[in-house]
Amino acid sequence: MHPALIAGMLLGIAQAVVVPSHPGPFSVAMRVQALTDHSRTDPFNKTVNRQVLLSVFSPVSDSTKCSSEIITYMPPATAASYGPLAQSAGLPANIFSSFQLELCKLSKAQHGSCRGGRKTPRFPLVLFSPGLAESRLLYSVTAKSIAAQGYVVVTVDHPYDAEVVEFPDGSVVRSNGTAGMEQQLTEIRAADMSFILSQLRHLSSQGDTLSPKLPAKIDFDHVIAMGHSLGGAAAAQVLPRDKRILGGINMDGRLFGPVLTSGTKQPFMLLGREKHTAEDPTWNSFWEVLRGPKAIVGVTGTTHASFTDIPVLIQSLGLPAEAQSQVEQLLGATGGSRMQEIVAGVCASFFTSVFTGKYRPLQEAVQGFSEVKISNSSFKAV
Ligand SMILES: *[C@@H]1O[C@H](CO)[C@@H](O)[C@H](O)[C@H]1NC(C)=O
Ligand SMILES: *[C@@H]1O[C@H](CO)[C@@H](O)[C@H](O)[C@H]1NC(C)=O
Ligand SMILES: *[C@@H]1O[C@H](CO)[C@@H](O)[C@H](O)[C@H]1NC(C)=O
């Protein structure tokens, strides 16, 4: 279909669309937090210390405490940076500014009540790194879907790698292009993830700044790194460098960095398109150097972009059937809400397999999805 035709069909679409995530036992609250690493100068800007920007998605165990909060999916400069992508799919350039997320809003008093501590539940931590040049915000629905299963999920903006990073103080950091820099970026991202983990631990031990603003406490004995595309390479790279992180997931990403030859002992899952292994030789070579429990898991009816929020964003537009079938050719037949369910379900069960050392949780979760298959696994069958 000609792009203009899809755009024409969209003329009637409402100004704002609340994008649904996959539900779970928990409601989800979110905080945005900038962190500065005073021990590192920014590799891309020697005049400043390295800064990162986080969205912290946190489960709320008592949803009766939630009132609904609708937030903008992307602030203006970030939404604008996705204009060309939208147009290439026949969508209006400003479409990314019309998406919204519904979150749990807690009153100040309720935040305060979490300070007492002992009864506040603890949840495992998932550090999530986006694809090359992508904004962390392109994974907010995915992060919320995982958080609803009982995990604190932190999505990370890596400045000068992400095309645009918009800090809460209004400052905007733009990338100057990253062509051919994947190896270096993988290592910078891995360092960012270790710094974030240290900082979250520090803040939580201080009992101030970040953690009292969250309705949940982080269980720092149960930490996972994951990411999409280059973020998946970073999740692999951080493992041999940071033993505090127990395991990792690479979603449909080519591997880069020293980890590709050195490997890691921590459990690892390669989750991607059904044919990823056939198209990317790094998955086979990485498989050989993975020394812990490992699995390659394929999802039918997917493309590389299926492992971002894009399918669920598109689905939320309620396109006419004809346009939807065109979109499926670009994004695969497995739709957005189904992808949210699959990614949340398979990842959460993999986390349980890592934390318990048992294969069965992953195995059973995968059996529940006809689109998903474990093609290779070295988990002990217990
Ligand atoms: C480096 O950071 C400073 C301070 O934020 C900023 O003024 C400058 O434009 C940055 N340089 C580059 C190359 O982005
Ligand atoms: C941006 O990249 C161009 C070439 O790719 C280079 O000439 C320029 O100096 C770079 N700018 C900064 C601020 O690094
Ligand atoms: C995964 O399993 C398939 C089928 O059993 C096999 O052909 C392939 O070589 C395996 N891949 C790896 C990386 O072990």
XYZ file of C-alpha atoms and ligand atoms in Angstrom:
424
model
C 0.000 0.000 0.000
C 1.184 3.482 -0.778
C 2.231 5.306 2.395
C -0.124 8.182 1.621
C -3.003 5.758 1.728
C -2.272 4.660 5.283
C -1.827 8.287 6.287
C -5.198 9.009 4.739
C -6.826 6.254 6.761
C -5.329 7.761 9.875
C -6.857 11.180 9.450
C -9.708 10.255 11.725
C -7.508 9.049 14.550
C -7.872 10.743 17.887
C -5.226 13.174 19.106
C -4.064 10.998 21.951
C -3.893 7.236 22.331
C -3.264 5.456 25.623
C -1.124 2.433 24.728
C -2.004 -0.706 26.706
C 0.695 -2.870 28.257
C 0.435 -6.512 29.296
C -1.131 -6.727 32.755
C 0.271 -8.693 35.672
C -0.252 -9.110 39.406
C 1.068 -5.580 40.023
C 0.210 -2.049 39.048
C 3.208 -0.050 37.889
C 4.513 3.360 38.939
C 7.361 5.148 37.161
C 10.022 7.701 38.034
C 12.494 9.446 35.764
C 15.938 9.956 37.226
C 19.171 11.473 35.891
C 22.415 10.193 37.387
C 25.918 11.642 37.053
C 29.018 9.451 37.262
C 31.612 11.667 38.920
C 34.318 9.056 38.312
C 34.031 9.138 34.495
C 34.283 11.907 31.946
C 31.888 11.392 29.080
C 33.779 9.587 26.290
C 31.914 11.791 23.779
C 32.285 15.068 25.623
C 35.453 15.452 27.653
C 34.167 18.628 29.287
C 31.465 16.862 31.309
C 31.059 13.856 33.593
C 29.139 10.915 32.141
C 25.417 11.302 32.728
C 22.664 8.770 32.136
C 18.906 9.100 32.218
C 16.639 6.395 33.595
C 12.998 5.461 33.685
C 12.419 3.313 36.760
C 9.272 1.176 36.404
C 8.278 -0.177 39.765
C 5.612 -2.689 40.800
C 3.017 -1.465 43.309
C 1.815 -4.368 45.382
C -1.364 -2.718 46.610
C -3.103 -1.335 43.544
C -5.888 0.128 45.687
C -3.335 2.826 46.503
C -3.092 3.808 42.857
C -4.872 6.605 41.181
C -4.457 6.709 37.420
C -1.822 8.953 35.899
C -1.643 9.469 32.133
C 1.777 10.558 30.885
C 3.112 11.471 27.478
C 4.962 8.554 25.898
C 7.756 10.709 24.499
C 8.662 14.371 25.073
C 8.703 16.578 21.930
C 12.307 16.328 20.678
C 12.349 12.545 21.117
C 8.972 12.127 19.417
C 10.205 14.326 16.558
C 13.288 12.148 16.146
C 10.940 9.253 15.300
C 9.161 11.326 12.624
C 11.163 9.906 9.693
C 10.506 6.331 10.888
C 6.785 7.048 11.173
C 6.714 8.571 7.695
C 8.587 5.648 6.176
C 5.744 3.428 7.433
C 3.121 5.728 5.961
C 2.194 7.265 9.314
C 2.022 10.973 10.171
C 5.429 12.352 11.234
C 4.059 13.530 14.585
C 2.414 10.232 15.506
C 4.902 9.463 18.308
C 3.753 12.562 20.172
C 0.203 11.232 20.376
C 0.982 8.113 22.407
C 0.411 8.026 26.155
C 1.018 5.623 29.029
C -1.208 4.962 32.004
C 0.641 4.528 35.273
C -0.077 4.274 38.973
C 0.120 7.622 40.719
C 0.870 7.440 44.415
C 0.219 10.282 46.768
C 3.137 11.837 48.668
C 1.861 10.290 51.877
C 1.973 6.854 50.280
C 5.573 7.334 49.199
C 6.386 8.299 52.736
C 4.744 5.172 54.093
C 7.233 3.097 52.120
C 10.078 4.563 54.084
C 9.307 2.434 57.113
C 10.829 -0.430 55.242
C 10.245 -3.764 56.828
C 6.918 -4.520 55.193
C 7.822 -2.973 51.849
C 8.170 -5.832 49.374
C 11.457 -6.308 47.535
C 11.542 -6.949 43.821
C 14.372 -8.157 41.553
C 16.015 -5.518 39.371
C 16.149 -5.612 35.561
C 18.533 -3.217 33.794
C 17.311 -2.608 30.238
C 19.475 -1.132 27.467
C 17.847 -0.004 24.176
C 18.851 -0.608 20.563
C 21.568 1.411 18.829
C 20.610 5.105 18.642
C 17.190 4.347 20.134
C 15.590 6.171 23.022
C 14.909 4.256 26.229
C 11.355 5.536 25.801
C 10.785 3.211 22.836
C 10.720 0.374 25.403
C 8.436 1.915 28.049
C 5.445 -0.316 27.321
C 7.701 -3.391 27.337
C 9.286 -2.287 30.628
C 5.857 -1.707 32.153
C 4.662 -5.138 31.006
C 7.675 -6.792 32.671
C 7.417 -4.639 35.818
C 3.777 -5.709 36.228
C 5.064 -9.277 36.712
C 6.972 -8.156 39.835
C 10.272 -6.602 38.722
C 11.764 -3.140 39.047
C 12.701 -2.415 35.425
C 15.143 0.390 34.656
C 15.357 1.567 31.043
C 18.504 3.542 30.245
C 19.293 6.408 27.887
C 22.950 6.335 26.850
C 23.739 9.952 25.784
C 25.530 10.549 22.441
C 24.503 7.006 21.444
C 20.753 7.598 21.645
C 19.867 10.043 18.874
C 18.162 12.314 21.414
C 18.197 12.344 25.212
C 15.875 14.854 26.880
C 16.768 15.463 30.501
C 14.081 16.554 32.957
C 15.818 19.950 33.338
C 15.075 20.592 29.658
C 18.597 20.026 28.359
C 18.822 17.912 25.224
C 21.844 15.811 24.245
C 22.002 14.786 20.610
C 24.169 12.115 19.075
C 26.627 13.148 16.393
C 26.310 9.780 14.641
C 27.615 6.399 15.744
C 28.402 4.582 12.505
C 30.921 1.790 12.984
C 31.225 2.405 16.726
C 29.265 -0.610 17.962
C 32.202 -2.180 19.780
C 33.038 0.991 21.720
C 29.376 1.731 22.426
C 28.852 -1.769 23.808
C 31.613 -1.190 26.357
C 30.377 2.299 27.285
C 26.868 0.923 27.784
C 28.174 -1.922 29.955
C 30.007 0.653 32.107
C 26.809 2.734 32.278
C 24.868 -0.310 33.520
C 27.408 -1.109 36.246
C 27.416 2.527 37.332
C 23.606 2.561 37.516
C 23.590 -0.590 39.628
C 26.153 0.894 42.030
C 24.249 4.135 42.220
C 20.876 2.489 42.858
C 22.463 0.409 45.630
C 24.062 3.467 47.105
C 20.867 5.517 46.969
C 18.856 2.722 48.496
C 21.366 2.251 51.336
C 21.235 5.998 51.962
C 17.475 5.725 52.151
C 17.070 8.898 50.170
C 16.893 10.535 46.743
C 15.504 7.728 44.620
C 14.305 4.810 46.684
C 11.783 6.590 48.932
C 10.141 7.870 45.784
C 9.538 4.297 44.680
C 6.701 2.206 46.057
C 8.954 -0.862 46.139
C 12.375 -1.832 47.359
C 14.940 -3.381 45.078
C 16.299 -6.832 45.854
C 19.946 -6.297 44.930
C 20.721 -10.004 45.270
C 18.590 -10.638 42.178
C 19.728 -8.442 39.301
C 19.434 -9.158 35.545
C 20.716 -7.245 32.519
C 18.786 -7.278 29.276
C 18.472 -5.277 26.108
C 17.310 -5.082 22.547
C 19.757 -5.178 19.640
C 22.966 -3.351 20.689
C 21.455 -3.199 24.188
C 21.460 -6.997 24.159
C 25.168 -6.945 23.334
C 25.699 -4.562 26.264
C 23.727 -6.882 28.547
C 26.117 -9.672 27.550
C 29.200 -7.484 27.901
C 28.388 -6.358 31.439
C 28.121 -9.931 32.796
C 31.802 -10.955 32.934
C 32.640 -7.465 34.245
C 30.032 -7.294 36.985
C 29.333 -10.386 39.058
C 26.512 -8.620 40.898
C 24.411 -9.259 37.787
C 23.241 -12.875 37.758
C 22.166 -13.352 34.163
C 21.241 -11.698 30.898
C 18.933 -11.578 27.892
C 19.781 -10.390 24.400
C 16.663 -9.643 22.365
C 17.413 -10.109 18.680
C 20.774 -8.347 18.829
C 24.073 -9.011 17.127
C 26.862 -9.470 19.684
C 29.754 -7.011 19.932
C 32.567 -6.433 22.380
C 35.191 -8.631 24.043
C 32.441 -10.838 25.510
C 31.935 -12.295 22.043
C 35.206 -14.173 22.427
C 35.592 -14.289 26.220
C 32.019 -15.445 26.941
C 30.497 -15.529 30.381
C 29.577 -18.010 33.087
C 26.260 -16.375 33.932
C 23.019 -17.805 32.510
C 22.073 -16.189 29.221
C 19.131 -16.239 26.825
C 19.185 -15.237 23.178
C 15.560 -14.363 22.398
C 14.744 -13.294 18.877
C 13.326 -13.801 15.453
C 12.907 -17.451 14.578
C 15.654 -17.237 11.943
C 18.048 -14.979 13.810
C 20.699 -17.664 14.242
C 20.740 -18.383 10.518
C 21.207 -14.699 9.666
C 23.706 -13.584 12.302
C 26.857 -15.671 12.824
C 27.581 -13.991 16.185
C 24.804 -16.006 17.842
C 26.486 -19.301 16.975
C 29.952 -18.150 18.012
C 28.645 -16.575 21.230
C 26.792 -19.789 21.990
C 30.121 -21.656 21.966
C 31.673 -19.374 24.624
C 28.650 -19.262 26.949
C 29.693 -21.470 29.872
C 26.562 -21.246 32.019
C 22.989 -22.369 31.427
C 21.927 -20.949 28.075
C 19.021 -20.956 25.667
C 18.193 -19.751 22.177
C 14.499 -18.931 21.957
C 12.779 -18.014 18.699
C 9.462 -16.268 18.123
C 7.637 -16.812 14.827
C 6.009 -13.948 12.959
C 8.497 -11.344 14.166
C 11.035 -8.887 12.771
C 13.830 -6.998 14.538
C 11.410 -4.182 15.456
C 8.970 -6.660 17.038
C 11.140 -6.550 20.165
C 10.475 -2.833 20.710
C 7.204 -1.059 21.564
C 6.569 -0.295 17.898
C 4.073 -3.141 17.257
C 1.972 -2.289 20.318
C 2.084 1.411 19.467
C 0.858 0.702 15.940
C -1.801 -1.680 17.208
C -3.129 0.957 19.588
C -3.948 3.155 16.586
C -6.674 0.708 15.566
C -5.762 0.819 11.889
C -8.292 -0.354 9.328
C -7.750 -4.037 8.491
C -6.148 -3.311 5.152
C -3.545 -0.986 6.645
C -2.972 -3.402 9.502
C -2.083 -6.193 7.089
C 0.451 -3.881 5.418
C 1.935 -3.120 8.803
C 2.182 -6.833 9.489
C 4.423 -7.215 6.491
C 6.834 -4.770 8.100
C 6.521 -5.928 11.691
C 5.571 -9.579 11.411
C 2.269 -11.316 12.010
C 2.664 -11.544 15.791
C 0.825 -8.431 16.926
C 1.799 -5.844 19.500
C -0.248 -6.966 22.499
C 0.759 -10.586 21.863
C 4.431 -9.539 21.708
C 4.037 -7.748 25.047
C 2.557 -10.924 26.539
C 5.298 -13.115 25.051
C 8.219 -10.886 26.038
C 6.888 -10.322 29.572
C 6.079 -14.017 30.024
C 9.263 -15.485 28.564
C 11.574 -12.955 30.238
C 9.944 -13.276 33.671
C 10.150 -17.065 33.504
C 13.792 -16.866 32.404
C 14.498 -14.642 35.430
C 12.919 -17.319 37.644
C 15.056 -19.977 35.963
C 18.176 -17.883 36.637
C 17.267 -17.223 40.267
C 16.255 -20.813 41.052
C 18.677 -22.669 38.778
C 15.727 -24.622 37.400
C 14.919 -24.928 33.715
C 11.247 -25.732 34.138
C 9.876 -22.175 34.558
C 11.314 -21.155 31.179
C 10.275 -24.416 29.564
C 6.692 -24.159 30.817
C 6.316 -20.514 29.853
C 7.512 -21.241 26.329
C 5.100 -24.152 26.012
C 2.299 -21.697 26.724
C 2.990 -19.743 23.516
C 2.462 -21.461 20.172
C 4.708 -18.814 18.507
C 7.677 -19.492 20.789
C 10.192 -22.320 20.613
C 13.379 -23.121 22.515
C 15.662 -24.088 19.656
C 18.748 -24.765 21.765
C 19.236 -25.091 25.473
C 21.835 -26.302 27.895
C 19.787 -25.813 31.062
C 19.745 -28.947 33.164
C 16.308 -30.433 32.717
C 15.054 -30.002 36.258
C 29.491 19.057 26.060
O 28.716 19.491 27.181
C 28.631 20.891 27.318
C 27.923 21.162 28.627
O 26.693 20.519 28.672
C 27.886 21.443 26.116
O 27.793 22.854 26.219
C 28.599 21.060 24.829
O 27.843 21.469 23.715
C 28.798 19.554 24.794
N 29.602 19.167 23.642
C 29.166 18.297 22.730
C 30.143 17.886 21.706
O 28.050 17.843 22.752
C 30.461 15.438 14.369
O 30.866 14.575 13.341
C 31.521 15.235 12.266
C 31.880 14.238 11.185
O 31.211 13.032 11.340
C 32.784 15.919 12.774
O 33.401 16.634 11.724
C 32.412 16.868 13.906
O 33.584 17.435 14.463
C 31.636 16.158 14.970
N 31.191 17.123 15.972
C 31.411 16.971 17.274
C 30.860 18.049 18.133
O 31.963 15.989 17.741
C 20.731 -25.468 17.693
O 19.993 -26.600 17.372
C 19.900 -26.875 15.983
C 18.924 -28.006 15.781
O 19.087 -28.993 16.744
C 21.287 -27.156 15.437
O 21.232 -27.407 14.066
C 22.164 -25.940 15.694
O 23.465 -26.189 15.314
C 22.139 -25.558 17.162
N 22.788 -24.286 17.312
C 23.710 -24.100 18.229
C 24.261 -22.730 18.302
O 24.088 -24.977 18.990
